[in-house]
């Protein structure tokens, strides 16, 4: 690790996570580029040289990286089979390498996923990737999922760190990470208000501090930052912002256009569970599904939006609090795991969140299992169905968008161009 860790923390959902193996509805061994670091490549090669059969398995399942991006961390790659699955993924839906030799011979990628480890100063923060269905379940369905607590260092599978920053000095944009992020998480956790208002609080705070607090700023203006944080924490300020936000009527067509543009663009990429999910949601037997250069064809878009709006009207009155929990936990985990310092400003980081959440809301309510739920379903049956679909939608979206760096960059650039300010982007919150 870059420095000596003295504190180890994790939210409850990450602490509770355990791989459920063959019981999982998907596999982390399919469709992705799985890297093998040099150390574990050599260890596994030595073990599999013991017999002709294992030697052949090794040569068939792993190839050396001969590209210009070769490094110790990206020394080799798993060869995917005709089903785009890892060649070591067995019929029993278990890893044959793990079964034969144990976790110590797994590559860092395989051993660590879906865990995400960050080092903030001397504090290690363990979270987990929602692209794993079981992580999605633990994050979305537990009301205490984001409660932070101490963990034992032994909970870390390897010494790999995915992100790190120096909180003691240096970059002014980085040293205030704890204070700014804590303020944002406090705004999102204020269950006195509906989630849409809490997101508006975050937007207002980000808009207030961005002029003097952003990447490349020469000096940290602590008095202004402290003042802005205190102002946003004041109960009367929040009450007034909530009332003002409730009164705003936003043009839904703008949000719909942006969301469908993103989903149409992702669908055209084809392969992957998200692409198939989008196609399933938008497909209709008597209308050919098509996407043009700016998203979806007009009949498909209009039909999809009508389905989405009707579905919201049916589900939100009885299950709105549950939906707020999904998205509230997702938003808090976003700021906890994806540090805003990875974006040019807190405003840019919030804007990306708003677009992701709007796309997720559309996928949730337009999903056939939700939009066409039997009218005689009981409240309990509807709740169970909603939970199941939420897990599916969130983990597939993470796989198709949040793990696709190039597409994510294009998506974020698009929302920046099409929303002239963070306040303008708030229409996504009300979509």
Tab-separated table of C-alpha atoms in Angstrom:
chain	number	residue	atom	x	y	z
A	1	UNK	CA	0.000	0.000	0.000
A	2	UNK	CA	1.186	3.580	-0.665
A	3	UNK	CA	1.338	4.374	3.081
A	4	UNK	CA	0.909	2.606	6.394
A	5	UNK	CA	-2.754	2.042	7.172
A	6	UNK	CA	-3.908	2.613	10.744
A	7	UNK	CA	-7.705	2.486	10.280
A	8	UNK	CA	-9.931	0.088	8.348
A	9	UNK	CA	-13.604	0.857	7.694
A	10	UNK	CA	-16.448	-0.464	5.556
A	11	UNK	CA	-20.184	0.079	5.137
A	12	UNK	CA	-22.315	-2.785	6.415
A	13	UNK	CA	-23.253	-4.084	2.964
A	14	UNK	CA	-19.572	-4.601	2.060
A	15	UNK	CA	-18.808	-6.193	5.427
A	16	UNK	CA	-21.713	-8.624	4.992
A	17	UNK	CA	-20.906	-9.589	1.417
A	18	UNK	CA	-20.106	-13.241	0.754
A	19	UNK	CA	-19.906	-14.813	-2.700
A	20	UNK	CA	-22.869	-17.173	-3.150
A	21	UNK	CA	-21.140	-19.128	-5.932
A	22	UNK	CA	-23.448	-21.350	-8.001
A	23	UNK	CA	-26.522	-19.772	-6.392
A	24	UNK	CA	-25.781	-16.448	-8.125
A	25	UNK	CA	-28.002	-15.449	-11.029
A	26	UNK	CA	-24.978	-14.386	-13.088
A	27	UNK	CA	-21.246	-14.954	-13.235
A	28	UNK	CA	-18.277	-12.642	-12.849
A	29	UNK	CA	-16.393	-14.944	-15.244
A	30	UNK	CA	-18.182	-13.872	-18.431
A	31	UNK	CA	-17.796	-11.079	-20.935
A	32	UNK	CA	-15.032	-9.079	-19.259
A	33	UNK	CA	-11.309	-8.752	-19.787
A	34	UNK	CA	-9.896	-10.669	-16.819
A	35	UNK	CA	-6.299	-9.724	-16.058
A	36	UNK	CA	-3.647	-11.935	-14.490
A	37	UNK	CA	-0.742	-10.312	-12.675
A	38	UNK	CA	2.795	-11.590	-13.251
A	39	UNK	CA	3.237	-13.144	-9.807
A	40	UNK	CA	0.106	-15.299	-9.933
A	41	UNK	CA	0.658	-16.174	-13.599
A	42	UNK	CA	4.024	-17.700	-12.691
A	43	UNK	CA	2.696	-19.465	-9.592
A	44	UNK	CA	-0.220	-20.992	-11.485
A	45	UNK	CA	1.996	-22.007	-14.405
A	46	UNK	CA	4.335	-23.886	-12.066
A	47	UNK	CA	1.437	-25.750	-10.436
A	48	UNK	CA	-0.234	-26.648	-13.729
A	49	UNK	CA	2.987	-27.932	-15.233
A	50	UNK	CA	2.584	-31.020	-13.056
A	51	UNK	CA	0.666	-33.023	-15.676
A	52	UNK	CA	0.100	-32.924	-19.463
A	53	UNK	CA	-3.641	-32.408	-18.949
A	54	UNK	CA	-3.232	-29.402	-16.650
A	55	UNK	CA	-0.483	-27.997	-18.851
A	56	UNK	CA	-2.889	-28.115	-21.791
A	57	UNK	CA	-5.617	-26.453	-19.676
A	58	UNK	CA	-3.212	-23.639	-18.793
A	59	UNK	CA	-2.189	-23.018	-22.403
A	60	UNK	CA	-5.788	-23.109	-23.571
A	61	UNK	CA	-7.121	-20.857	-20.801
A	62	UNK	CA	-4.459	-18.153	-20.475
A	63	UNK	CA	-2.508	-16.048	-22.957
A	64	UNK	CA	0.380	-13.709	-22.351
A	65	UNK	CA	-0.191	-10.027	-22.966
A	66	UNK	CA	2.171	-9.001	-25.753
A	67	UNK	CA	0.640	-5.568	-26.250
A	68	UNK	CA	2.097	-2.151	-25.557
A	69	UNK	CA	0.066	-1.962	-22.316
A	70	UNK	CA	1.837	-4.968	-20.808
A	71	UNK	CA	2.774	-4.552	-17.129
A	72	UNK	CA	3.152	-6.687	-14.016
A	73	UNK	CA	-0.507	-6.044	-13.240
A	74	UNK	CA	-1.580	-6.843	-16.815
A	75	UNK	CA	0.882	-9.629	-17.544
A	76	UNK	CA	-1.640	-12.075	-19.043
A	77	UNK	CA	-5.337	-12.464	-19.720
A	78	UNK	CA	-7.973	-15.165	-19.387
A	79	UNK	CA	-9.089	-16.631	-22.724
A	80	UNK	CA	-12.883	-16.589	-23.003
A	81	UNK	CA	-14.674	-19.534	-24.638
A	82	UNK	CA	-17.447	-19.491	-27.261
A	83	UNK	CA	-19.947	-18.459	-24.582
A	84	UNK	CA	-17.659	-15.545	-23.595
A	85	UNK	CA	-16.955	-17.306	-20.296
A	86	UNK	CA	-13.665	-18.064	-18.559
A	87	UNK	CA	-12.277	-21.444	-19.604
A	88	UNK	CA	-11.757	-22.324	-15.928
A	89	UNK	CA	-15.450	-21.788	-15.105
A	90	UNK	CA	-16.843	-25.275	-14.548
A	91	UNK	CA	-20.170	-26.936	-15.257
A	92	UNK	CA	-20.872	-26.692	-11.539
A	93	UNK	CA	-20.627	-22.879	-11.851
A	94	UNK	CA	-17.484	-22.832	-9.727
A	95	UNK	CA	-13.899	-21.809	-10.522
A	96	UNK	CA	-11.793	-24.906	-11.242
A	97	UNK	CA	-8.583	-23.056	-10.295
A	98	UNK	CA	-10.007	-22.204	-6.880
A	99	UNK	CA	-11.272	-25.765	-6.403
A	100	UNK	CA	-7.882	-27.285	-7.292
A	101	UNK	CA	-5.462	-24.907	-5.594
A	102	UNK	CA	-7.389	-22.493	-3.367
A	103	UNK	CA	-7.656	-18.713	-3.497
A	104	UNK	CA	-3.908	-18.124	-3.171
A	105	UNK	CA	-3.362	-18.968	-6.852
A	106	UNK	CA	-6.142	-16.751	-8.166
A	107	UNK	CA	-5.057	-13.568	-9.917
A	108	UNK	CA	-5.508	-10.327	-8.004
A	109	UNK	CA	-8.468	-9.492	-10.261
A	110	UNK	CA	-10.294	-12.721	-9.448
A	111	UNK	CA	-9.408	-12.759	-5.753
A	112	UNK	CA	-10.449	-9.165	-5.066
A	113	UNK	CA	-13.586	-8.665	-7.194
A	114	UNK	CA	-16.148	-7.333	-6.357
A	115	UNK	CA	-14.344	-5.622	-3.487
A	116	UNK	CA	-12.975	-2.119	-3.976
A	117	UNK	CA	-10.181	-0.870	-1.731
A	118	UNK	CA	-9.253	2.793	-1.343
A	119	UNK	CA	-6.620	4.428	0.836
A	120	UNK	CA	-7.452	7.915	2.102
A	121	UNK	CA	-4.421	9.051	4.033
A	122	UNK	CA	-3.877	6.246	6.541
A	123	UNK	CA	-7.497	5.033	6.372
A	124	UNK	CA	-8.451	1.996	4.290
A	125	UNK	CA	-12.006	2.079	2.925
A	126	UNK	CA	-13.533	-1.188	1.751
A	127	UNK	CA	-16.594	-1.015	-0.496
A	128	UNK	CA	-17.874	-3.350	-3.229
A	129	UNK	CA	-18.903	-3.149	-6.867
A	130	UNK	CA	-22.624	-3.197	-7.526
A	131	UNK	CA	-21.951	-5.060	-10.802
A	132	UNK	CA	-22.056	-8.177	-8.612
A	133	UNK	CA	-25.694	-9.270	-8.076
A	134	UNK	CA	-25.100	-10.244	-4.450
A	135	UNK	CA	-23.474	-6.881	-3.726
A	136	UNK	CA	-26.456	-5.170	-5.372
A	137	UNK	CA	-28.773	-7.163	-3.128
A	138	UNK	CA	-26.883	-6.247	0.037
A	139	UNK	CA	-26.608	-2.573	-0.941
A	140	UNK	CA	-30.123	-1.912	-2.216
A	141	UNK	CA	-32.305	-4.014	0.067
A	142	UNK	CA	-30.905	-3.200	3.526
A	143	UNK	CA	-31.877	0.021	5.261
A	144	UNK	CA	-28.598	0.022	7.221
A	145	UNK	CA	-26.413	-0.851	4.214
A	146	UNK	CA	-24.389	2.390	4.373
A	147	UNK	CA	-23.700	2.471	8.104
A	148	UNK	CA	-19.924	2.663	8.501
A	149	UNK	CA	-17.990	0.546	10.967
A	150	UNK	CA	-14.505	-0.688	11.734
A	151	UNK	CA	-13.329	-3.934	10.178
A	152	UNK	CA	-10.376	-6.214	10.732
A	153	UNK	CA	-7.477	-5.848	8.263
A	154	UNK	CA	-7.870	-9.565	7.534
A	155	UNK	CA	-11.067	-8.717	5.608
A	156	UNK	CA	-8.865	-7.451	2.765
A	157	UNK	CA	-8.172	-10.291	0.355
A	158	UNK	CA	-4.971	-8.800	-1.067
A	159	UNK	CA	-2.859	-5.683	-0.586
A	160	UNK	CA	-4.091	-4.125	-3.824
A	161	UNK	CA	-5.404	-0.534	-3.656
A	162	UNK	CA	-7.706	0.797	-6.382
A	163	UNK	CA	-7.545	4.484	-5.383
A	164	UNK	CA	-5.495	6.560	-2.977
A	165	UNK	CA	-5.079	10.176	-1.921
A	166	UNK	CA	-3.003	12.230	0.493
A	167	UNK	CA	-5.202	14.023	3.016
A	168	UNK	CA	-2.312	15.708	4.789
A	169	UNK	CA	-1.162	18.184	2.156
A	170	UNK	CA	-0.449	18.791	-1.475
A	171	UNK	CA	-3.419	19.169	-3.787
A	172	UNK	CA	-5.984	21.611	-2.273
A	173	UNK	CA	-8.791	19.754	-4.073
A	174	UNK	CA	-7.884	16.505	-2.314
A	175	UNK	CA	-7.099	17.554	1.251
A	176	UNK	CA	-10.736	18.489	1.966
A	177	UNK	CA	-12.106	15.135	0.751
A	178	UNK	CA	-13.284	14.031	4.180
A	179	UNK	CA	-15.054	17.282	5.047
A	180	UNK	CA	-16.804	17.717	1.690
A	181	UNK	CA	-17.769	14.080	1.303
A	182	UNK	CA	-19.095	13.918	4.867
A	183	UNK	CA	-21.249	16.965	4.162
A	184	UNK	CA	-22.650	15.351	1.017
A	185	UNK	CA	-23.362	12.042	2.748
A	186	UNK	CA	-25.095	13.957	5.539
A	187	UNK	CA	-27.366	15.671	3.016
A	188	UNK	CA	-28.222	12.363	1.351
A	189	UNK	CA	-28.924	10.654	4.675
A	190	UNK	CA	-31.489	13.231	5.856
A	191	UNK	CA	-34.589	11.028	5.641
A	192	UNK	CA	-36.747	13.968	6.770
A	193	UNK	CA	-37.034	14.818	3.081
A	194	UNK	CA	-37.781	12.785	-0.053
A	195	UNK	CA	-34.775	11.613	-2.012
A	196	UNK	CA	-35.388	14.070	-4.849
A	197	UNK	CA	-35.023	16.972	-2.413
A	198	UNK	CA	-31.893	15.457	-0.876
A	199	UNK	CA	-30.338	15.272	-4.322
A	200	UNK	CA	-31.299	18.909	-4.837
A	201	UNK	CA	-29.494	19.734	-1.576
A	202	UNK	CA	-26.363	18.083	-2.962
A	203	UNK	CA	-26.736	20.025	-6.203
A	204	UNK	CA	-27.054	23.332	-4.381
A	205	UNK	CA	-24.046	22.594	-2.177
A	206	UNK	CA	-21.955	21.556	-5.183
A	207	UNK	CA	-23.038	24.635	-7.128
A	208	UNK	CA	-22.158	26.851	-4.174
A	209	UNK	CA	-18.602	25.548	-3.674
A	210	UNK	CA	-17.523	24.791	-7.252
A	211	UNK	CA	-16.475	28.396	-8.134
A	212	UNK	CA	-13.725	28.309	-5.485
A	213	UNK	CA	-13.260	24.563	-4.972
A	214	UNK	CA	-12.385	22.445	-8.006
A	215	UNK	CA	-9.518	20.577	-9.624
A	216	UNK	CA	-6.561	22.867	-10.241
A	217	UNK	CA	-7.471	25.425	-7.566
A	218	UNK	CA	-4.320	27.073	-6.198
A	219	UNK	CA	-5.372	27.307	-2.575
A	220	UNK	CA	-8.058	25.818	-0.387
A	221	UNK	CA	-10.420	28.537	0.829
A	222	UNK	CA	-11.274	26.887	4.130
A	223	UNK	CA	-13.426	29.725	5.549
A	224	UNK	CA	-15.737	29.745	2.494
A	225	UNK	CA	-15.901	25.953	2.439
A	226	UNK	CA	-16.711	25.816	6.158
A	227	UNK	CA	-19.357	28.500	5.740
A	228	UNK	CA	-21.004	26.715	2.803
A	229	UNK	CA	-21.021	23.420	4.706
A	230	UNK	CA	-22.596	25.019	7.768
A	231	UNK	CA	-25.224	26.765	5.656
A	232	UNK	CA	-26.300	23.551	3.943
A	233	UNK	CA	-26.559	21.807	7.327
A	234	UNK	CA	-28.981	24.421	8.710
A	235	UNK	CA	-32.520	22.965	9.074
A	236	UNK	CA	-34.227	26.146	7.882
A	237	UNK	CA	-32.056	26.314	4.753
A	238	UNK	CA	-32.966	22.714	3.909
A	239	UNK	CA	-36.662	23.326	4.512
A	240	UNK	CA	-36.639	26.330	2.181
A	241	UNK	CA	-34.677	24.473	-0.518
A	242	UNK	CA	-37.124	21.588	-0.294
A	243	UNK	CA	-40.135	23.868	-0.719
A	244	UNK	CA	-38.516	25.692	-3.627
A	245	UNK	CA	-37.577	22.439	-5.333
A	246	UNK	CA	-41.060	20.979	-4.842
A	247	UNK	CA	-42.538	23.979	-6.666
A	248	UNK	CA	-40.282	23.632	-9.714
A	249	UNK	CA	-41.960	22.162	-12.775
A	250	UNK	CA	-39.324	20.796	-15.122
A	251	UNK	CA	-39.746	19.866	-18.806
A	252	UNK	CA	-39.812	16.063	-18.720
A	253	UNK	CA	-39.041	15.868	-22.416
A	254	UNK	CA	-35.494	17.098	-21.829
A	255	UNK	CA	-34.725	14.374	-19.296
A	256	UNK	CA	-36.419	11.711	-21.394
A	257	UNK	CA	-34.452	12.699	-24.486
A	258	UNK	CA	-31.136	12.464	-22.670
A	259	UNK	CA	-31.923	9.144	-20.948
A	260	UNK	CA	-33.157	7.490	-24.139
A	261	UNK	CA	-30.179	8.826	-26.047
A	262	UNK	CA	-27.843	7.148	-23.554
A	263	UNK	CA	-29.754	3.857	-23.523
A	264	UNK	CA	-30.145	3.831	-27.303
A	265	UNK	CA	-26.417	4.375	-27.695
A	266	UNK	CA	-25.660	1.563	-25.264
A	267	UNK	CA	-28.104	-0.785	-26.977
A	268	UNK	CA	-26.337	-0.298	-30.298
A	269	UNK	CA	-23.174	-1.702	-28.727
A	270	UNK	CA	-25.086	-4.972	-28.667
A	271	UNK	CA	-23.393	-7.615	-26.558
A	272	UNK	CA	-23.695	-7.780	-22.820
A	273	UNK	CA	-26.441	-8.228	-20.279
A	274	UNK	CA	-27.336	-4.517	-20.264
A	275	UNK	CA	-27.719	-4.367	-24.041
A	276	UNK	CA	-30.041	-7.373	-23.922
A	277	UNK	CA	-31.994	-5.871	-21.029
A	278	UNK	CA	-32.533	-2.596	-22.884
A	279	UNK	CA	-33.667	-4.487	-25.989
A	280	UNK	CA	-36.102	-6.560	-23.895
A	281	UNK	CA	-37.554	-3.429	-22.321
A	282	UNK	CA	-37.970	-1.591	-25.612
A	283	UNK	CA	-38.981	-4.480	-27.849
A	284	UNK	CA	-42.520	-4.971	-29.103
A	285	UNK	CA	-43.517	-7.895	-31.344
A	286	UNK	CA	-45.329	-5.844	-33.978
A	287	UNK	CA	-42.820	-2.952	-34.170
A	288	UNK	CA	-39.219	-3.459	-35.355
A	289	UNK	CA	-36.727	-2.126	-32.816
A	290	UNK	CA	-34.353	0.437	-34.260
A	291	UNK	CA	-31.963	3.077	-33.040
A	292	UNK	CA	-30.770	6.095	-34.974
A	293	UNK	CA	-27.675	8.206	-34.382
A	294	UNK	CA	-29.397	10.265	-31.692
A	295	UNK	CA	-30.919	7.491	-29.627
A	296	UNK	CA	-34.153	5.651	-30.459
A	297	UNK	CA	-36.638	6.030	-33.279
A	298	UNK	CA	-39.605	8.213	-32.323
A	299	UNK	CA	-42.346	5.516	-32.097
A	300	UNK	CA	-40.173	3.336	-29.853
A	301	UNK	CA	-39.226	6.272	-27.642
A	302	UNK	CA	-42.816	7.510	-27.253
A	303	UNK	CA	-44.115	4.018	-26.455
A	304	UNK	CA	-41.341	3.388	-23.933
A	305	UNK	CA	-41.930	6.705	-22.169
A	306	UNK	CA	-45.670	6.111	-21.960
A	307	UNK	CA	-45.021	2.709	-20.382
A	308	UNK	CA	-42.564	4.253	-17.942
A	309	UNK	CA	-44.924	7.024	-16.816
A	310	UNK	CA	-47.872	4.651	-16.366
A	311	UNK	CA	-45.732	2.225	-14.404
A	312	UNK	CA	-44.528	4.968	-12.027
A	313	UNK	CA	-48.124	5.998	-11.350
A	314	UNK	CA	-48.952	2.444	-10.326
A	315	UNK	CA	-45.894	1.636	-8.211
A	316	UNK	CA	-44.818	4.818	-6.437
A	317	UNK	CA	-47.863	5.403	-4.195
A	318	UNK	CA	-47.451	2.029	-2.480
A	319	UNK	CA	-43.728	1.370	-2.899
A	320	UNK	CA	-42.164	4.830	-3.207
A	321	UNK	CA	-40.285	4.545	0.100
A	322	UNK	CA	-38.725	1.282	-1.048
A	323	UNK	CA	-37.655	2.845	-4.338
A	324	UNK	CA	-36.167	5.813	-2.469
A	325	UNK	CA	-34.122	3.337	-0.412
A	326	UNK	CA	-32.645	1.731	-3.541
A	327	UNK	CA	-31.648	5.021	-5.060
A	328	UNK	CA	-30.634	6.678	-1.803
A	329	UNK	CA	-28.267	3.824	-0.996
A	330	UNK	CA	-26.933	3.904	-4.545
A	331	UNK	CA	-26.274	7.657	-4.352
A	332	UNK	CA	-24.498	7.423	-1.003
A	333	UNK	CA	-22.373	4.531	-2.194
A	334	UNK	CA	-21.497	6.510	-5.328
A	335	UNK	CA	-19.961	9.318	-3.265
A	336	UNK	CA	-18.383	6.881	-0.814
A	337	UNK	CA	-16.746	4.691	-3.455
A	338	UNK	CA	-16.226	6.994	-6.447
A	339	UNK	CA	-14.432	9.953	-4.934
A	340	UNK	CA	-15.535	13.267	-6.413
A	341	UNK	CA	-11.837	14.107	-6.840
A	342	UNK	CA	-11.932	11.858	-9.928
A	343	UNK	CA	-14.086	14.557	-11.578
A	344	UNK	CA	-13.118	18.174	-12.385
A	345	UNK	CA	-15.559	19.434	-9.746
A	346	UNK	CA	-18.198	18.271	-7.291
A	347	UNK	CA	-20.773	19.670	-9.723
A	348	UNK	CA	-19.506	17.466	-12.533
A	349	UNK	CA	-19.528	14.462	-10.228
A	350	UNK	CA	-23.112	15.143	-9.136
A	351	UNK	CA	-24.228	15.640	-12.741
A	352	UNK	CA	-22.927	12.186	-13.657
A	353	UNK	CA	-24.834	10.683	-10.719
A	354	UNK	CA	-28.086	12.364	-11.759
A	355	UNK	CA	-27.854	10.928	-15.271
A	356	UNK	CA	-27.091	7.432	-14.007
A	357	UNK	CA	-30.026	7.565	-11.597
A	358	UNK	CA	-32.430	8.809	-14.276
A	359	UNK	CA	-31.391	5.956	-16.583
A	360	UNK	CA	-31.778	3.450	-13.750
A	361	UNK	CA	-35.253	4.746	-12.879
A	362	UNK	CA	-36.334	4.309	-16.471
A	363	UNK	CA	-34.955	0.759	-16.637
A	364	UNK	CA	-36.640	-0.125	-13.337
A	365	UNK	CA	-40.144	1.131	-14.080
A	366	UNK	CA	-40.145	0.221	-17.783
A	367	UNK	CA	-38.921	-3.313	-17.053
A	368	UNK	CA	-41.575	-5.779	-18.308
A	369	UNK	CA	-41.843	-7.497	-14.896
A	370	UNK	CA	-42.722	-4.136	-13.323
A	371	UNK	CA	-44.617	-2.403	-16.118
A	372	UNK	CA	-46.781	-5.480	-16.775
A	373	UNK	CA	-47.070	-6.895	-13.272
A	374	UNK	CA	-50.392	-8.804	-12.905
A	375	UNK	CA	-53.114	-6.497	-11.577
A	376	UNK	CA	-54.132	-9.011	-8.896
A	377	UNK	CA	-50.634	-9.211	-7.325
A	378	UNK	CA	-50.640	-8.639	-3.571
A	379	UNK	CA	-48.626	-5.870	-1.926
A	380	UNK	CA	-46.101	-8.432	-0.647
A	381	UNK	CA	-45.785	-10.049	-4.086
A	382	UNK	CA	-45.244	-6.656	-5.692
A	383	UNK	CA	-42.571	-5.777	-3.131
A	384	UNK	CA	-40.691	-9.014	-3.733
A	385	UNK	CA	-40.908	-8.484	-7.485
A	386	UNK	CA	-39.663	-4.919	-7.171
A	387	UNK	CA	-36.658	-6.032	-5.098
A	388	UNK	CA	-35.758	-8.738	-7.605
A	389	UNK	CA	-35.976	-6.416	-10.608
A	390	UNK	CA	-34.063	-3.638	-8.842
A	391	UNK	CA	-31.134	-5.994	-8.234
A	392	UNK	CA	-31.188	-7.065	-11.886
A	393	UNK	CA	-31.371	-3.525	-13.254
A	394	UNK	CA	-28.682	-2.033	-11.020
A	395	UNK	CA	-26.099	-4.778	-11.460
A	396	UNK	CA	-26.599	-4.999	-15.231
A	397	UNK	CA	-26.367	-1.215	-15.573
A	398	UNK	CA	-23.116	-1.249	-13.594
A	399	UNK	CA	-21.693	-3.958	-15.851
A	400	UNK	CA	-22.710	-2.237	-19.044
A	401	UNK	CA	-21.951	1.390	-18.173
A	402	UNK	CA	-19.866	1.798	-15.024
A	403	UNK	CA	-17.385	-0.894	-16.099
A	404	UNK	CA	-17.142	0.530	-19.615
A	405	UNK	CA	-14.762	3.464	-19.187
A	406	UNK	CA	-14.987	4.712	-22.780
A	407	UNK	CA	-18.784	4.675	-22.846
A	408	UNK	CA	-18.981	6.260	-19.395
A	409	UNK	CA	-16.717	9.122	-20.512
A	410	UNK	CA	-18.853	9.728	-23.602
A	411	UNK	CA	-22.028	9.643	-21.523
A	412	UNK	CA	-20.681	12.138	-19.007
A	413	UNK	CA	-19.416	14.439	-21.750
A	414	UNK	CA	-22.852	14.302	-23.378
A	415	UNK	CA	-24.702	15.320	-20.218
A	416	UNK	CA	-22.232	18.181	-19.684
A	417	UNK	CA	-22.874	19.517	-23.197
A	418	UNK	CA	-26.659	19.119	-22.984
A	419	UNK	CA	-27.101	20.613	-19.509
A	420	UNK	CA	-25.680	24.110	-19.311
A	421	UNK	CA	-25.439	24.071	-15.502
A	422	UNK	CA	-25.916	21.750	-12.566
A	423	UNK	CA	-29.212	23.471	-11.811
A	424	UNK	CA	-30.266	22.680	-15.364
A	425	UNK	CA	-29.329	19.021	-14.774
A	426	UNK	CA	-31.772	18.840	-11.854
A	427	UNK	CA	-34.568	17.968	-14.289
A	428	UNK	CA	-32.994	14.495	-14.276
A	429	UNK	CA	-33.787	14.206	-10.557
A	430	UNK	CA	-37.496	14.670	-11.250
A	431	UNK	CA	-37.608	12.316	-14.237
